[in-house]
mmCIF file with all atom_site columns, C-alpha atoms in Angstrom:
data_model
loop_
_atom_site.group_PDB
_atom_site.id
_atom_site.type_symbol
_atom_site.label_atom_id
_atom_site.label_alt_id
_atom_site.label_comp_id
_atom_site.label_asym_id
_atom_site.label_entity_id
_atom_site.label_seq_id
_atom_site.pdbx_PDB_ins_code
_atom_site.Cartn_x
_atom_site.Cartn_y
_atom_site.Cartn_z
_atom_site.occupancy
_atom_site.B_iso_or_equiv
_atom_site.pdbx_formal_charge
_atom_site.auth_seq_id
_atom_site.auth_comp_id
_atom_site.auth_asym_id
_atom_site.auth_atom_id
_atom_site.pdbx_PDB_model_num
ATOM 1   C CA . MET A 1 1   ? 85.950 220.403 19.937 1.00 0.00 ? 16  MET A CA 1
ATOM 2   C CA . ASP A 1 2   ? 85.709 220.746 16.361 1.00 0.00 ? 17  ASP A CA 1
ATOM 3   C CA . ALA A 1 3   ? 82.329 221.285 14.631 1.00 0.00 ? 18  ALA A CA 1
ATOM 4   C CA . GLN A 1 4   ? 81.298 217.615 13.684 1.00 0.00 ? 19  GLN A CA 1
ATOM 5   C CA . THR A 1 5   ? 79.068 216.838 10.867 1.00 0.00 ? 20  THR A CA 1
ATOM 6   C CA . GLY A 1 6   ? 76.684 214.256 10.473 1.00 0.00 ? 21  GLY A CA 1
ATOM 7   C CA . THR A 1 7   ? 73.606 213.563 7.365  1.00 0.00 ? 22  THR A CA 1
ATOM 8   C CA . CYS A 1 8   ? 70.939 211.678 7.766  1.00 0.00 ? 23  CYS A CA 1
ATOM 9   C CA . ARG A 1 9   ? 70.748 207.466 4.910  1.00 0.00 ? 24  ARG A CA 1
ATOM 10  C CA . CYS A 1 10  ? 70.276 209.629 2.027  1.00 0.00 ? 25  CYS A CA 1
ATOM 11  C CA . GLY A 1 11  ? 72.310 212.938 2.617  1.00 0.00 ? 26  GLY A CA 1
ATOM 12  C CA . ALA A 1 12  ? 68.904 215.524 2.568  1.00 0.00 ? 27  ALA A CA 1
ATOM 13  C CA . VAL A 1 13  ? 70.011 216.573 6.143  1.00 0.00 ? 28  VAL A CA 1
ATOM 14  C CA . THR A 1 14  ? 73.116 217.502 7.711  1.00 0.00 ? 29  THR A CA 1
ATOM 15  C CA . LEU A 1 15  ? 73.385 217.774 11.487 1.00 0.00 ? 30  LEU A CA 1
ATOM 16  C CA . THR A 1 16  ? 76.429 219.729 12.443 1.00 0.00 ? 31  THR A CA 1
ATOM 17  C CA . VAL A 1 17  ? 77.260 220.117 16.477 1.00 0.00 ? 32  VAL A CA 1
ATOM 18  C CA . THR A 1 18  ? 79.253 222.538 17.695 1.00 0.00 ? 33  THR A CA 1
ATOM 19  C CA . GLN A 1 19  ? 79.695 221.240 21.449 1.00 0.00 ? 34  GLN A CA 1
ATOM 20  C CA . PRO A 1 20  ? 80.073 217.551 22.705 1.00 0.00 ? 35  PRO A CA 1
ATOM 21  C CA . PRO A 1 21  ? 77.970 215.332 24.182 1.00 0.00 ? 36  PRO A CA 1
ATOM 22  C CA . PHE A 1 22  ? 77.496 216.161 27.540 1.00 0.00 ? 37  PHE A CA 1
ATOM 23  C CA . MET A 1 23  ? 75.795 212.200 28.020 1.00 0.00 ? 38  MET A CA 1
ATOM 24  C CA . THR A 1 24  ? 75.183 209.209 25.899 1.00 0.00 ? 39  THR A CA 1
ATOM 25  C CA . ALA A 1 25  ? 72.478 206.958 26.584 1.00 0.00 ? 40  ALA A CA 1
ATOM 26  C CA . ALA A 1 26  ? 70.553 203.925 25.495 1.00 0.00 ? 41  ALA A CA 1
ATOM 27  C CA . CYS A 1 27  ? 66.672 203.870 25.590 1.00 0.00 ? 42  CYS A CA 1
ATOM 28  C CA . HIS A 1 28  ? 64.569 200.742 26.162 1.00 0.00 ? 43  HIS A CA 1
ATOM 29  C CA . CYS A 1 29  ? 61.541 202.184 26.296 1.00 0.00 ? 44  CYS A CA 1
ATOM 30  C CA . THR A 1 30  ? 58.663 200.470 24.120 1.00 0.00 ? 45  THR A CA 1
ATOM 31  C CA . GLY A 1 31  ? 58.596 203.868 22.096 1.00 0.00 ? 46  GLY A CA 1
ATOM 32  C CA . CYS A 1 32  ? 61.774 204.125 21.178 1.00 0.00 ? 47  CYS A CA 1
ATOM 33  C CA . ARG A 1 33  ? 62.437 200.366 20.424 1.00 0.00 ? 48  ARG A CA 1
ATOM 34  C CA . LYS A 1 34  ? 59.220 200.959 17.995 1.00 0.00 ? 49  LYS A CA 1
ATOM 35  C CA . MET A 1 35  ? 61.334 204.340 15.911 1.00 0.00 ? 50  MET A CA 1
ATOM 36  C CA . SER A 1 36  ? 64.333 202.803 16.043 1.00 0.00 ? 51  SER A CA 1
ATOM 37  C CA . SER A 1 37  ? 63.482 199.492 15.070 1.00 0.00 ? 52  SER A CA 1
ATOM 38  C CA . SER A 1 38  ? 65.840 198.060 16.701 1.00 0.00 ? 53  SER A CA 1
ATOM 39  C CA . ALA A 1 39  ? 66.000 196.993 20.474 1.00 0.00 ? 54  ALA A CA 1
ATOM 40  C CA . PHE A 1 40  ? 66.730 200.401 21.917 1.00 0.00 ? 55  PHE A CA 1
ATOM 41  C CA . SER A 1 41  ? 67.591 203.696 21.007 1.00 0.00 ? 56  SER A CA 1
ATOM 42  C CA . LEU A 1 42  ? 71.040 205.416 20.808 1.00 0.00 ? 57  LEU A CA 1
ATOM 43  C CA . THR A 1 43  ? 70.784 209.339 22.015 1.00 0.00 ? 58  THR A CA 1
ATOM 44  C CA . ALA A 1 44  ? 73.812 212.103 22.651 1.00 0.00 ? 59  ALA A CA 1
ATOM 45  C CA . MET A 1 45  ? 72.576 214.984 24.518 1.00 0.00 ? 60  MET A CA 1
ATOM 46  C CA . VAL A 1 46  ? 74.467 218.427 23.633 1.00 0.00 ? 61  VAL A CA 1
ATOM 47  C CA . PRO A 1 47  ? 73.008 221.846 24.328 1.00 0.00 ? 62  PRO A CA 1
ATOM 48  C CA . GLN A 1 48  ? 70.022 223.039 22.116 1.00 0.00 ? 63  GLN A CA 1
ATOM 49  C CA . ASP A 1 49  ? 72.465 225.974 21.042 1.00 0.00 ? 64  ASP A CA 1
ATOM 50  C CA . ALA A 1 50  ? 75.117 223.553 19.734 1.00 0.00 ? 65  ALA A CA 1
ATOM 51  C CA . LEU A 1 51  ? 72.898 221.654 17.169 1.00 0.00 ? 66  LEU A CA 1
ATOM 52  C CA . GLU A 1 52  ? 73.101 223.479 13.419 1.00 0.00 ? 67  GLU A CA 1
ATOM 53  C CA . VAL A 1 53  ? 70.559 221.757 11.125 1.00 0.00 ? 68  VAL A CA 1
ATOM 54  C CA . GLU A 1 54  ? 70.860 221.895 7.257  1.00 0.00 ? 69  GLU A CA 1
ATOM 55  C CA . GLY A 1 55  ? 67.792 221.018 5.355  1.00 0.00 ? 70  GLY A CA 1
ATOM 56  C CA . GLU A 1 56  ? 64.183 220.340 6.164  1.00 0.00 ? 71  GLU A CA 1
ATOM 57  C CA . THR A 1 57  ? 62.755 217.647 8.838  1.00 0.00 ? 72  THR A CA 1
ATOM 58  C CA . VAL A 1 58  ? 59.355 216.825 9.424  1.00 0.00 ? 73  VAL A CA 1
ATOM 59  C CA . ARG A 1 59  ? 57.757 215.591 12.887 1.00 0.00 ? 74  ARG A CA 1
ATOM 60  C CA . GLY A 1 60  ? 57.063 212.284 13.548 1.00 0.00 ? 75  GLY A CA 1
ATOM 61  C CA . GLY A 1 61  ? 56.472 209.327 16.258 1.00 0.00 ? 76  GLY A CA 1
ATOM 62  C CA . ILE A 1 62  ? 53.876 210.430 18.633 1.00 0.00 ? 77  ILE A CA 1
ATOM 63  C CA . GLY A 1 63  ? 54.190 213.848 17.001 1.00 0.00 ? 78  GLY A CA 1
ATOM 64  C CA . ALA A 1 64  ? 52.891 215.844 20.152 1.00 0.00 ? 79  ALA A CA 1
ATOM 65  C CA . PRO A 1 65  ? 54.573 217.553 22.740 1.00 0.00 ? 80  PRO A CA 1
ATOM 66  C CA . PRO A 1 66  ? 56.603 216.932 25.414 1.00 0.00 ? 81  PRO A CA 1
ATOM 67  C CA . LEU A 1 67  ? 58.267 215.506 22.290 1.00 0.00 ? 82  LEU A CA 1
ATOM 68  C CA . ASP A 1 68  ? 59.375 216.763 19.171 1.00 0.00 ? 83  ASP A CA 1
ATOM 69  C CA . HIS A 1 69  ? 60.933 213.749 17.224 1.00 0.00 ? 84  HIS A CA 1
ATOM 70  C CA . ARG A 1 70  ? 62.073 214.724 13.917 1.00 0.00 ? 85  ARG A CA 1
ATOM 71  C CA . PHE A 1 71  ? 63.110 212.867 10.757 1.00 0.00 ? 86  PHE A CA 1
ATOM 72  C CA . CYS A 1 72  ? 64.363 213.512 7.255  1.00 0.00 ? 87  CYS A CA 1
ATOM 73  C CA . PRO A 1 73  ? 61.283 214.344 4.776  1.00 0.00 ? 88  PRO A CA 1
ATOM 74  C CA . GLU A 1 74  ? 63.125 211.657 1.738  1.00 0.00 ? 89  GLU A CA 1
ATOM 75  C CA . CYS A 1 75  ? 64.790 209.228 3.751  1.00 0.00 ? 90  CYS A CA 1
ATOM 76  C CA . LEU A 1 76  ? 62.574 209.717 6.444  1.00 0.00 ? 91  LEU A CA 1
ATOM 77  C CA . THR A 1 77  ? 65.641 208.946 8.705  1.00 0.00 ? 92  THR A CA 1
ATOM 78  C CA . TRP A 1 78  ? 64.963 209.613 12.897 1.00 0.00 ? 93  TRP A CA 1
ATOM 79  C CA . LEU A 1 79  ? 67.135 212.247 13.355 1.00 0.00 ? 94  LEU A CA 1
ATOM 80  C CA . PHE A 1 80  ? 67.252 213.797 16.572 1.00 0.00 ? 95  PHE A CA 1
ATOM 81  C CA . THR A 1 81  ? 64.373 215.114 19.743 1.00 0.00 ? 96  THR A CA 1
ATOM 82  C CA . ARG A 1 82  ? 63.656 218.190 21.573 1.00 0.00 ? 97  ARG A CA 1
ATOM 83  C CA . ILE A 1 83  ? 61.714 217.583 24.655 1.00 0.00 ? 98  ILE A CA 1
ATOM 84  C CA . GLU A 1 84  ? 59.743 219.957 25.947 1.00 0.00 ? 99  GLU A CA 1
ATOM 85  C CA . GLY A 1 85  ? 61.251 222.315 29.075 1.00 0.00 ? 100 GLY A CA 1
ATOM 86  C CA . GLN A 1 86  ? 64.729 220.942 28.441 1.00 0.00 ? 101 GLN A CA 1
ATOM 87  C CA . ASP A 1 87  ? 67.130 223.560 27.428 1.00 0.00 ? 102 ASP A CA 1
ATOM 88  C CA . PHE A 1 88  ? 69.347 220.066 25.754 1.00 0.00 ? 103 PHE A CA 1
ATOM 89  C CA . ILE A 1 89  ? 68.577 217.684 22.163 1.00 0.00 ? 104 ILE A CA 1
ATOM 90  C CA . ASN A 1 90  ? 68.411 214.390 21.762 1.00 0.00 ? 105 ASN A CA 1
ATOM 91  C CA . ILE A 1 91  ? 70.418 213.766 18.810 1.00 0.00 ? 106 ILE A CA 1
ATOM 92  C CA . ARG A 1 92  ? 71.074 210.013 17.271 1.00 0.00 ? 107 ARG A CA 1
ATOM 93  C CA . PRO A 1 93  ? 74.744 209.545 17.523 1.00 0.00 ? 108 PRO A CA 1
ATOM 94  C CA . THR A 1 94  ? 74.615 207.306 14.149 1.00 0.00 ? 109 THR A CA 1
ATOM 95  C CA . MET A 1 95  ? 74.674 210.338 12.079 1.00 0.00 ? 110 MET A CA 1
ATOM 96  C CA . PHE A 1 96  ? 78.090 210.983 12.790 1.00 0.00 ? 111 PHE A CA 1
ATOM 97  C CA . ASP A 1 97  ? 81.362 209.092 12.057 1.00 0.00 ? 112 ASP A CA 1
ATOM 98  C CA . ILE A 1 98  ? 82.408 209.095 16.087 1.00 0.00 ? 113 ILE A CA 1
ATOM 99  C CA . PRO A 1 99  ? 82.491 205.871 17.782 1.00 0.00 ? 114 PRO A CA 1
ATOM 100 C CA . GLU A 1 100 ? 82.056 206.677 21.244 1.00 0.00 ? 115 GLU A CA 1
ATOM 101 C CA . TRP A 1 101 ? 79.262 209.092 21.075 1.00 0.00 ? 116 TRP A CA 1
ATOM 102 C CA . SER A 1 102 ? 77.000 205.862 20.275 1.00 0.00 ? 117 SER A CA 1
ATOM 103 C CA . ARG A 1 103 ? 78.971 203.886 23.343 1.00 0.00 ? 118 ARG A CA 1
ATOM 104 C CA . PRO A 1 104 ? 75.476 204.725 26.262 1.00 0.00 ? 119 PRO A CA 1
ATOM 105 C CA . TYR A 1 105 ? 77.199 205.640 29.367 1.00 0.00 ? 120 TYR A CA 1
ATOM 106 C CA . ILE A 1 106 ? 73.401 205.420 30.326 1.00 0.00 ? 121 ILE A CA 1
ATOM 107 C CA . GLU A 1 107 ? 70.554 203.004 29.575 1.00 0.00 ? 122 GLU A CA 1
ATOM 108 C CA . THR A 1 108 ? 67.045 204.248 30.832 1.00 0.00 ? 123 THR A CA 1
ATOM 109 C CA . MET A 1 109 ? 63.646 202.417 30.931 1.00 0.00 ? 124 MET A CA 1
ATOM 110 C CA . THR A 1 110 ? 64.945 199.377 31.505 1.00 0.00 ? 125 THR A CA 1
ATOM 111 C CA . ALA A 1 111 ? 62.061 197.999 33.479 1.00 0.00 ? 126 ALA A CA 1
ATOM 112 C CA . GLU A 1 112 ? 60.770 197.963 29.349 1.00 0.00 ? 127 GLU A CA 1
ATOM 113 C CA . LYS A 1 113 ? 63.855 196.696 27.943 1.00 0.00 ? 128 LYS A CA 1
ATOM 114 C CA . LEU A 1 114 ? 63.686 193.049 26.215 1.00 0.00 ? 129 LEU A CA 1
ATOM 115 C CA . PRO A 1 115 ? 65.685 190.291 28.012 1.00 0.00 ? 130 PRO A CA 1
ATOM 116 C CA . TRP A 1 116 ? 68.384 189.640 25.597 1.00 0.00 ? 131 TRP A CA 1
ATOM 117 C CA . ALA A 1 117 ? 69.129 193.163 25.177 1.00 0.00 ? 132 ALA A CA 1
ATOM 118 C CA . GLN A 1 118 ? 72.336 194.804 26.748 1.00 0.00 ? 133 GLN A CA 1
ATOM 119 C CA . THR A 1 119 ? 74.749 197.615 26.403 1.00 0.00 ? 134 THR A CA 1
ATOM 120 C CA . PRO A 1 120 ? 78.164 198.564 27.785 1.00 0.00 ? 135 PRO A CA 1
ATOM 121 C CA . ALA A 1 121 ? 75.799 201.417 29.985 1.00 0.00 ? 136 ALA A CA 1
ATOM 122 C CA . ALA A 1 122 ? 78.070 201.896 32.982 1.00 0.00 ? 137 ALA A CA 1
ATOM 123 C CA . HIS A 1 123 ? 74.385 203.353 35.208 1.00 0.00 ? 138 HIS A CA 1
ATOM 124 C CA . ALA A 1 124 ? 70.761 202.094 34.578 1.00 0.00 ? 139 ALA A CA 1
ATOM 125 C CA . PHE A 1 125 ? 67.323 202.798 35.779 1.00 0.00 ? 140 PHE A CA 1
ATOM 126 C CA . PRO A 1 126 ? 64.578 201.609 35.657 1.00 0.00 ? 141 PRO A CA 1
ATOM 127 C CA . GLY A 1 127 ? 62.652 204.447 34.289 1.00 0.00 ? 142 GLY A CA 1
ATOM 128 C CA . PHE A 1 128 ? 64.603 207.625 33.644 1.00 0.00 ? 143 PHE A CA 1
ATOM 129 C CA . PRO A 1 129 ? 67.110 209.110 36.050 1.00 0.00 ? 144 PRO A CA 1
ATOM 130 C CA . GLY A 1 130 ? 65.625 211.918 38.415 1.00 0.00 ? 145 GLY A CA 1
ATOM 131 C CA . PRO A 1 131 ? 66.747 215.151 38.276 1.00 0.00 ? 146 PRO A CA 1
ATOM 132 C CA . ASP A 1 132 ? 69.140 214.964 41.091 1.00 0.00 ? 147 ASP A CA 1
ATOM 133 C CA . ASP A 1 133 ? 70.958 212.204 39.026 1.00 0.00 ? 148 ASP A CA 1
ATOM 134 C CA . PHE A 1 134 ? 72.148 213.782 36.882 1.00 0.00 ? 149 PHE A CA 1
ATOM 135 C CA . PRO A 1 135 ? 74.641 216.614 38.104 1.00 0.00 ? 150 PRO A CA 1
ATOM 136 C CA . GLY A 1 136 ? 76.788 212.915 39.308 1.00 0.00 ? 151 GLY A CA 1
ATOM 137 C CA . LEU A 1 137 ? 75.728 211.567 36.382 1.00 0.00 ? 152 LEU A CA 1
ATOM 138 C CA . ILE A 1 138 ? 77.453 214.180 33.928 1.00 0.00 ? 153 ILE A CA 1
ATOM 139 C CA . ALA A 1 139 ? 80.501 214.483 36.253 1.00 0.00 ? 154 ALA A CA 1
ATOM 140 C CA . GLY A 1 140 ? 81.099 211.060 35.709 1.00 0.00 ? 155 GLY A CA 1
ATOM 141 C CA . PHE A 1 141 ? 80.695 211.111 31.897 1.00 0.00 ? 156 PHE A CA 1
ATOM 142 C CA . ALA A 1 142 ? 82.744 213.897 31.708 1.00 0.00 ? 157 ALA A CA 1
ATOM 143 C CA . ALA A 1 143 ? 85.550 212.269 33.534 1.00 0.00 ? 158 ALA A CA 1
ATOM 144 C CA . ARG A 1 144 ? 85.549 208.923 31.493 1.00 0.00 ? 159 ARG A CA 1
ATOM 145 C CA . GLY A 1 145 ? 87.243 211.024 29.002 1.00 0.00 ? 160 GLY A CA 1
#
């Protein structure tokens, strides 16, 4: 894959991803719904070393470990989230002009989802998938092409 570049709404922060996502998801948790001002948040998971950030970011969201939510300080667009102890970053796929990165393969926290919220996700979890679920999910995501 060629490096892909995206920006926040105002263009003050540029994100470059050097590897494709290994998973895409929609999260229905109350926190993500509030931060995205939507029925769910979308994410694309990439290895930490695959993300390059140009420009300053500020911490937002809950502002405390284990989640490090990063925003543009100018337009306050939610850009990405680092999760303490994980070797990947959740990027907001809508920063990039690649529609397939925004299509969720899994949906999480469906126990908190709004009853009318629907996604095309192939797999749904009432919470987060367990560590034993991820190898199969990653392989399934890769196989879909």
